[in-house]
Structures are given as structure tokens and as C-alpha cells.
Tab-separated table of C-alpha atoms in Angstrom:
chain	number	residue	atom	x	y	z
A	22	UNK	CA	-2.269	20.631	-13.200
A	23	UNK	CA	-1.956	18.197	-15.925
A	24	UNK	CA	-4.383	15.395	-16.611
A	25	UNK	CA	-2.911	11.868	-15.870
A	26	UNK	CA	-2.837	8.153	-17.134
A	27	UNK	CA	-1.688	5.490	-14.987
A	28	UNK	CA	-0.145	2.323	-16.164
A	29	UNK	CA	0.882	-0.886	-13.571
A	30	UNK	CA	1.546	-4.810	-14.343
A	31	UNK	CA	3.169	-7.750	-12.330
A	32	UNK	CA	1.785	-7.047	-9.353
A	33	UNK	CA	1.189	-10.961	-8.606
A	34	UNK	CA	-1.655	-9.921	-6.192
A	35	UNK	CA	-2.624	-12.905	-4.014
A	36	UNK	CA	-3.872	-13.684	-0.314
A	37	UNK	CA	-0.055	-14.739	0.784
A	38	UNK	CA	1.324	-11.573	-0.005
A	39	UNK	CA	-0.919	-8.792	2.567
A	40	UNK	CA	2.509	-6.247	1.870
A	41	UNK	CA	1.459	-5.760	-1.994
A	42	UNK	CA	-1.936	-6.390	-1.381
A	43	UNK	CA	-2.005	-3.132	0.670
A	44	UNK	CA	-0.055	-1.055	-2.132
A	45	UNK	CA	-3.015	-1.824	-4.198
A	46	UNK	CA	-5.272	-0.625	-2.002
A	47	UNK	CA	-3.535	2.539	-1.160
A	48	UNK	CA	-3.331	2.926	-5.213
A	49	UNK	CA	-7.179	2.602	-5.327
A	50	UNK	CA	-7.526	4.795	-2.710
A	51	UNK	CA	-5.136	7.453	-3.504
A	52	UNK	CA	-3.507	7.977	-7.002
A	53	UNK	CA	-6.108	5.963	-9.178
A	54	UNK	CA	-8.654	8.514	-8.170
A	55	UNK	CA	-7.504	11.163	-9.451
A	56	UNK	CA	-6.370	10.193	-13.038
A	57	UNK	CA	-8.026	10.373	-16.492
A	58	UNK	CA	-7.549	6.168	-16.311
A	59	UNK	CA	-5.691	2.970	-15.424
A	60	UNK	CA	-4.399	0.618	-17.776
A	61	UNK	CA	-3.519	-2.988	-15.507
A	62	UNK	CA	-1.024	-4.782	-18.427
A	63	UNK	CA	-0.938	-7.964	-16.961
A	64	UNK	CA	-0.678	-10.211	-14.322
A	65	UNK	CA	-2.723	-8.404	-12.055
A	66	UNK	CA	-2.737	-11.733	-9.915
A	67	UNK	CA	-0.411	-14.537	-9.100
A	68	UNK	CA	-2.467	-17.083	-11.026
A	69	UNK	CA	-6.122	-16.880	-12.275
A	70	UNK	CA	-7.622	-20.188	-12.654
A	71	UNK	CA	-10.943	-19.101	-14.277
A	72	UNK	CA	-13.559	-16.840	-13.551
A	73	UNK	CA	-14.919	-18.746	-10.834
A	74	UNK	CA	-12.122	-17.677	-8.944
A	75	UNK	CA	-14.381	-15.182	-7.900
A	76	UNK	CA	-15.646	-17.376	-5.065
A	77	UNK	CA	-12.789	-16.824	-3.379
A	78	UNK	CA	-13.392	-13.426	-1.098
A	79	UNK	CA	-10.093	-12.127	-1.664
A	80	UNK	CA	-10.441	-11.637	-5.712
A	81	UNK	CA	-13.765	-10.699	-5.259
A	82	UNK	CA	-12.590	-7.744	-2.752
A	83	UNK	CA	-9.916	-6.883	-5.696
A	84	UNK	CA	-12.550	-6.985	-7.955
A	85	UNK	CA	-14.389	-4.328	-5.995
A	86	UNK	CA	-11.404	-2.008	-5.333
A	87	UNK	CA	-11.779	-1.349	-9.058
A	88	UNK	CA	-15.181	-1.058	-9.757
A	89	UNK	CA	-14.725	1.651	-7.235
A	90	UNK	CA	-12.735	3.696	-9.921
A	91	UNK	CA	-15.075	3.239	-12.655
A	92	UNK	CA	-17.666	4.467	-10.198
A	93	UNK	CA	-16.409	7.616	-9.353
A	94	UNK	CA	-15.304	8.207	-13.489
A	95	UNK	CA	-11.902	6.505	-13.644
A	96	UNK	CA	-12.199	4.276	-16.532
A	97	UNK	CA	-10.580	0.472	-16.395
A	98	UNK	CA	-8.431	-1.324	-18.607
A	99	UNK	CA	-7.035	-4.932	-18.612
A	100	UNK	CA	-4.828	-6.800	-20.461
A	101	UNK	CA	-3.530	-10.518	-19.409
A	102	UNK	CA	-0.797	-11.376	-18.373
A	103	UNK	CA	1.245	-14.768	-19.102
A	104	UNK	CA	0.092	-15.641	-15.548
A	105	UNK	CA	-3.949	-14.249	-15.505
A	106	UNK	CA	-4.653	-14.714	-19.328
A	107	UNK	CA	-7.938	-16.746	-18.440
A	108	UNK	CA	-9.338	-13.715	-16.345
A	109	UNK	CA	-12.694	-13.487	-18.434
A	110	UNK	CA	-16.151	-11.447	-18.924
A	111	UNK	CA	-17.295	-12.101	-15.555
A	112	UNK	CA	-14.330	-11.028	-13.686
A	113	UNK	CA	-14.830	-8.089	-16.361
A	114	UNK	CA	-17.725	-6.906	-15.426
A	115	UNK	CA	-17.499	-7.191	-11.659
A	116	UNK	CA	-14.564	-5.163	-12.084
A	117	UNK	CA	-16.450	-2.555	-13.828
A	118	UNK	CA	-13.552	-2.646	-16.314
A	119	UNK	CA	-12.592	-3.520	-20.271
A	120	UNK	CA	-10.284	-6.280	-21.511
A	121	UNK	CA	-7.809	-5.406	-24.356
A	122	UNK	CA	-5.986	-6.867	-27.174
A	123	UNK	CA	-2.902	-7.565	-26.852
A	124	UNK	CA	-0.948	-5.748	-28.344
A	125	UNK	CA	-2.999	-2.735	-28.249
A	126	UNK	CA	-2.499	1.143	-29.242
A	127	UNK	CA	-4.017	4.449	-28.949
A	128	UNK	CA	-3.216	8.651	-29.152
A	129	UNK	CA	-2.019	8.993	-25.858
A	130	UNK	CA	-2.075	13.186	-25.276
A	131	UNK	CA	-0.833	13.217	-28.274
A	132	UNK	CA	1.262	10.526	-28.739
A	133	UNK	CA	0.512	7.468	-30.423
A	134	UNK	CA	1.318	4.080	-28.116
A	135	UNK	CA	1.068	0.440	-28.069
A	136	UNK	CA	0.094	-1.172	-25.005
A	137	UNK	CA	1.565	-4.871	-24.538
A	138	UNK	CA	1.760	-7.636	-21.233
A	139	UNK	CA	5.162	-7.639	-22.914
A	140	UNK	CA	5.589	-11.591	-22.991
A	141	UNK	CA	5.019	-11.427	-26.826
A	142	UNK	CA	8.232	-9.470	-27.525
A	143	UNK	CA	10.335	-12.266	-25.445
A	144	UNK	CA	11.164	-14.269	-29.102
A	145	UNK	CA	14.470	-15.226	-27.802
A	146	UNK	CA	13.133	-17.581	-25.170
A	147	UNK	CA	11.550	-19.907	-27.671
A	148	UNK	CA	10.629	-22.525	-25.043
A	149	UNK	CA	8.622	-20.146	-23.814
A	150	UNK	CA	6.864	-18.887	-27.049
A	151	UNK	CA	6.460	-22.575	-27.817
A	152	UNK	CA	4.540	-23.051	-24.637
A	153	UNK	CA	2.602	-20.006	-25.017
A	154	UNK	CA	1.392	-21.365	-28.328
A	155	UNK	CA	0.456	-24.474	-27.085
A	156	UNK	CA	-1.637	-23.680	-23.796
A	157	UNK	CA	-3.757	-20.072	-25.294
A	158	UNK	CA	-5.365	-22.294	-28.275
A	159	UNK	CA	-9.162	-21.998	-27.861
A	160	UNK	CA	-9.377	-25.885	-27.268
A	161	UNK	CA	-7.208	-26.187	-24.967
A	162	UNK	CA	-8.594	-23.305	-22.583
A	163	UNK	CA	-11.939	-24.874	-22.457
A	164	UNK	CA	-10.548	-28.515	-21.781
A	165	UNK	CA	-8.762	-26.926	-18.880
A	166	UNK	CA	-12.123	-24.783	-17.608
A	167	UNK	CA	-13.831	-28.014	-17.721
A	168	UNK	CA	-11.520	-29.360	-14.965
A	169	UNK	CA	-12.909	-29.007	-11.421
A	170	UNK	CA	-11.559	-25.839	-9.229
A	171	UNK	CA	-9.390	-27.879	-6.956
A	172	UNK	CA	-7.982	-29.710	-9.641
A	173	UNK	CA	-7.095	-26.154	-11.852
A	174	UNK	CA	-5.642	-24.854	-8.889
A	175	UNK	CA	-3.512	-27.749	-8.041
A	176	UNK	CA	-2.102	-27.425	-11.787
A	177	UNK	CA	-1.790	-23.596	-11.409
A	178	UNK	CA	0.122	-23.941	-8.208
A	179	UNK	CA	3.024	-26.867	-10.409
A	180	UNK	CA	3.044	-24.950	-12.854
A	181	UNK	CA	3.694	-21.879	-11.113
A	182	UNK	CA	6.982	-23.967	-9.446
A	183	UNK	CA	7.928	-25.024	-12.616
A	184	UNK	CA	8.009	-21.661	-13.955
A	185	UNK	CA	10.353	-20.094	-11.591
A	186	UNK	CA	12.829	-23.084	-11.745
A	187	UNK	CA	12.708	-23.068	-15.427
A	188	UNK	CA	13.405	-19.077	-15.324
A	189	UNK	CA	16.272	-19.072	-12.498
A	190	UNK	CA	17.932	-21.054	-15.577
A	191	UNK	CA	17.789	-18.884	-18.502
A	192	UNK	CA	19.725	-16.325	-19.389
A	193	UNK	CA	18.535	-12.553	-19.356
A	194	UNK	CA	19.136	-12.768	-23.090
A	195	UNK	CA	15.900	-14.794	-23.313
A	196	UNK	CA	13.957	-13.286	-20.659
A	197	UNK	CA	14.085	-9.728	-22.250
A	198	UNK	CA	12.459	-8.529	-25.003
A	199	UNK	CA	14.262	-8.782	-28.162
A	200	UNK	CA	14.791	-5.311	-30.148
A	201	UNK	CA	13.687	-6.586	-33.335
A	202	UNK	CA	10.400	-7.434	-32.507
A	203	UNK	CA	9.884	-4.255	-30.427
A	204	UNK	CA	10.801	-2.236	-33.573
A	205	UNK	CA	8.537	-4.345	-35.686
A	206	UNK	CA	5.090	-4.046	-32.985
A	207	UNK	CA	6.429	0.199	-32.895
A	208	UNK	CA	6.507	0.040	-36.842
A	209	UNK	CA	3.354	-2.086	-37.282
A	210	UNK	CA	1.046	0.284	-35.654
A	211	UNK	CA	3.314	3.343	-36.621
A	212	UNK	CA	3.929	3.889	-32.922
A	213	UNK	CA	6.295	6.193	-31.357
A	214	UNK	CA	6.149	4.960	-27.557
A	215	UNK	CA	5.595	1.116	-25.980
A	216	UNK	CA	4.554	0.706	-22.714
A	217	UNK	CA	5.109	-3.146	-21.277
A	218	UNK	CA	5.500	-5.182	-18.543
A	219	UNK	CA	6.608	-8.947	-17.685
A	220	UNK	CA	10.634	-8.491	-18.316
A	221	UNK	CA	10.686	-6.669	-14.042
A	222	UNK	CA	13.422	-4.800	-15.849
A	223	UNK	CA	12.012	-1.088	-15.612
A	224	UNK	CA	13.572	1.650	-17.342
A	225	UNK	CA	13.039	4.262	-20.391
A	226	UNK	CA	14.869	3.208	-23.427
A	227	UNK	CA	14.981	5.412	-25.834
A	228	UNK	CA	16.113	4.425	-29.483
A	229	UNK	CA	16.333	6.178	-32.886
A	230	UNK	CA	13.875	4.506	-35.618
A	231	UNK	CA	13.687	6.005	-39.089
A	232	UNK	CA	15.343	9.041	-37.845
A	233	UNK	CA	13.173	9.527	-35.543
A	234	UNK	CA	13.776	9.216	-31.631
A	235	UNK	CA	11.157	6.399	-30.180
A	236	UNK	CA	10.948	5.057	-26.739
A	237	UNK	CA	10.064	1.620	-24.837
A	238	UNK	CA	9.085	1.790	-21.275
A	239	UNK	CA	9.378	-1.264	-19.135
A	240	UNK	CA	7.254	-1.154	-16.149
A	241	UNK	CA	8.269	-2.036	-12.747
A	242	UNK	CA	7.234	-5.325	-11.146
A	243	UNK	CA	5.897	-5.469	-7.836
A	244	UNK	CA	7.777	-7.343	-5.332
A	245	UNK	CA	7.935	-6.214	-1.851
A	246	UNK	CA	6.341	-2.530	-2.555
A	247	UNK	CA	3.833	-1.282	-5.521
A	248	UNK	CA	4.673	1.339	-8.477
A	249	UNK	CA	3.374	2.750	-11.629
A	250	UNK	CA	3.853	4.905	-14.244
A	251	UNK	CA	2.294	8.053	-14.644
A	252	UNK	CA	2.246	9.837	-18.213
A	253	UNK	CA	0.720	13.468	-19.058
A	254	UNK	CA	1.443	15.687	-21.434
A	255	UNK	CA	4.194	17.225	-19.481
A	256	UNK	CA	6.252	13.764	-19.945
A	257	UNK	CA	6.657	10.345	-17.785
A	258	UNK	CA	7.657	9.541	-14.758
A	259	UNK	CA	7.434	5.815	-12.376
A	260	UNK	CA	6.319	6.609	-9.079
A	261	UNK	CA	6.629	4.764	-5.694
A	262	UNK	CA	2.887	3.888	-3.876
A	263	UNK	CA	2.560	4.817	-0.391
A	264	UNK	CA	1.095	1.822	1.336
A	265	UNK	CA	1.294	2.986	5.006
């Protein structure tokens, strides 16, 4: 029996959605326990609004389902998404789990990989990048923290609208990742695999770089039913999560 690592992002967990909230559960419960660790890339929720978002029993209970992992030796890793980048130290450490760079690599059985949310790597969509810029600046973080809850959530919930109108409208050119920047990440940290999220375009793509074969695995999003990706040293493979 091989030893495991378990990878998952998008899964836009919030109270509307009880389907995908139960796939996470099951996860927790089932497959999670049983691997070396879990790597969340990103977007773990629909929107995080700050730490104090914690008040709010439902992230608190997701909170605990993985704190439960760490418990029982499974450790926890995070890295934000373009929709929970403001998840914090607090939400951290109730978790019982560690927030990483993005991008971010490491000998995986072996092989060395870079870890991304996968946004980064989206340089055609230059609105997007632009925006990115402007709203992750230290400055501007803290002005928004500052705001009261109801008001952050109110601007979380128009912006959220915003960003599905503005995406319905661009072209899948722009909402992938572009190939030049995934070779120059791979390159960079003298990586062989990348593991990302955000593009909901999951698939192995495999590519030859300095005569050498690499590959880039998108992960799957989760939309009406939960998945992951499970890698040991006998290869990879993106497996379905039982919710029922």
C-alpha cells in the first residue's frame, strides 16, 4: 500500500450549498484520514471576508473538520485562493493547519513540485492581473478589515456578481493559464510537476521542457459533487468523493 498526498481547490464551500458541503465532510471523514497530508490550493470557501468570519457557526464547523486531521497526524496545508486570500492566522490556527506561499514547491516522493491557487499563471486576462494587483497591496487589505462585517460582506457578495458576469464574457483564452508563464514558475524552481487550481479545467498535461517530459495538473473544481487528486509514488490519479 503506497503512502498518499491529497490535493483539492475550488470547492466554494458555503452555507447555501449543503450538496458540497457534505463532500467535504465525507473527505474529512474518509480519504483525508488516511493520507500522509492535504494540501487545500485555494478557495476553500465562496468568499472569506476576514478572520472574524469565524463567528459565523458554519466556518467555524469547517474549521473543525480540519483540525480533526491534524489531530489524528494528517498534516494541513493552505494556500488562498483569488476568492479566500484574506483567510488569516486565526482561521490558521483553529484549523490546526499552515498557510503557504504562493507559488510554493517541495520533493514530492521524489519528485520535485510547485504548488500554485493557479490565478497567477492567468497573464492573458490582464484585467484580471490588474485587479489582483490593486486589491492584495498591504494597504489596501487593512483599509478593507477596518470596514464593519456587514459592510465587508455586502462588498464580498457585489463583487462576487460582478465576477461571474465579468467571466461569462471572456474568452477561455484569458481564463486559462498561459504556457509561458507555466514554463517559467516549472523553470524557476527547477520543477518537473505543477499542481493548480482556479482554471475548473482538470486534466494532466504533459509537455516536453529541455528535453525533458514535465507535467501540469489542473485540479477539478467542485460544483455539484467534490474531488481530489491523489499522488504516491506509484503515479496520480483524480478521484470522485463519496458524499452519501
Amino acid at each position: 500500500m503506497f503512502s498518499t498526498t491529497l490535493f483539492l481547490s475550488d470547492l466554494h464551500l458555503s452555507p447555501r450549498k449543503p450538496q458540497l458541503t457534505r463532500c467535504f465532510e465525507a473527505f474529512c471523514d474518509g480519504p483525508a484520514r488516511d493520507a500522509d497530508s492535504v494540501y487545500i490550493l485555494g478557495d476553500l470557501f465562496d468568499y472569506w471576508i476576514g478572520d472574524d468570519q469565524l463567528r459565523e457557526q458554519y466556518y467555524l464547523d469547517i474549521a473543525r473538520q480540519l483540525a480533526k486531521l491534524e489531530t489524528v497526524g494528517v498534516p494541513i496545508f493552505i494556500q488562498h485562493g483569488n476568492r479566500d486570500f484574506l483567510i488569516g492566522r486565526r482561521f490558521a490556527r483553529k484549523a490546526h493547519a499552515t498557510l503557504l506561499t504562493d507559488p510554493h514547491v517541495f520533493d514530492l516522493y521524489g519528485v520535485r513540485t510547485v504548488l500554485s491557487h493557479g490565478d497567477i499563471l492567468c497573464t492573458n486576462d490582464t484585467d484580471y492581473q490588474a485587479a489582483r494587483r490593486f486589491w492584495r497591496t498591504p494597504k489596501r487589505i487593512k483599509q478593507y478589515l477596518a470596514l464593519p462585517y456587514f459592510v465587508r460582506r455586502l462588498i464580498a457578495t457585489l463583487f462576487r456578481r460582478r465576477s461571474v458576469s465579468k467571466t461569462r464574457g471572456k474568452s477561455g483564452y484569458q481564463t486559462n493559464v498561459n504556457q509561458e508563464a507555466v514554463v517559467a514558475c516549472m523553470l524557476e524552481y527547477d520543477a518537473v510537476r505543477m499542481i493548480h487550481g482556479h482554471t475548473h479545467r482538470p486534466l494532466v498535461y504533459r509537455f516536453d521542457l529541455q528535453g525533458h517530459e514535465h507535467e501540469r495538473i489542473a485540479l477539478p473544481d467542485w460544483r455539484t459533487e467534490g474531488a481530489y487528486l491523489e499522488v504516491s509514488k506509484a503515479g496520480c490519479q483524480i478521484l470522485e468523493i463519496n458524499a452519501e
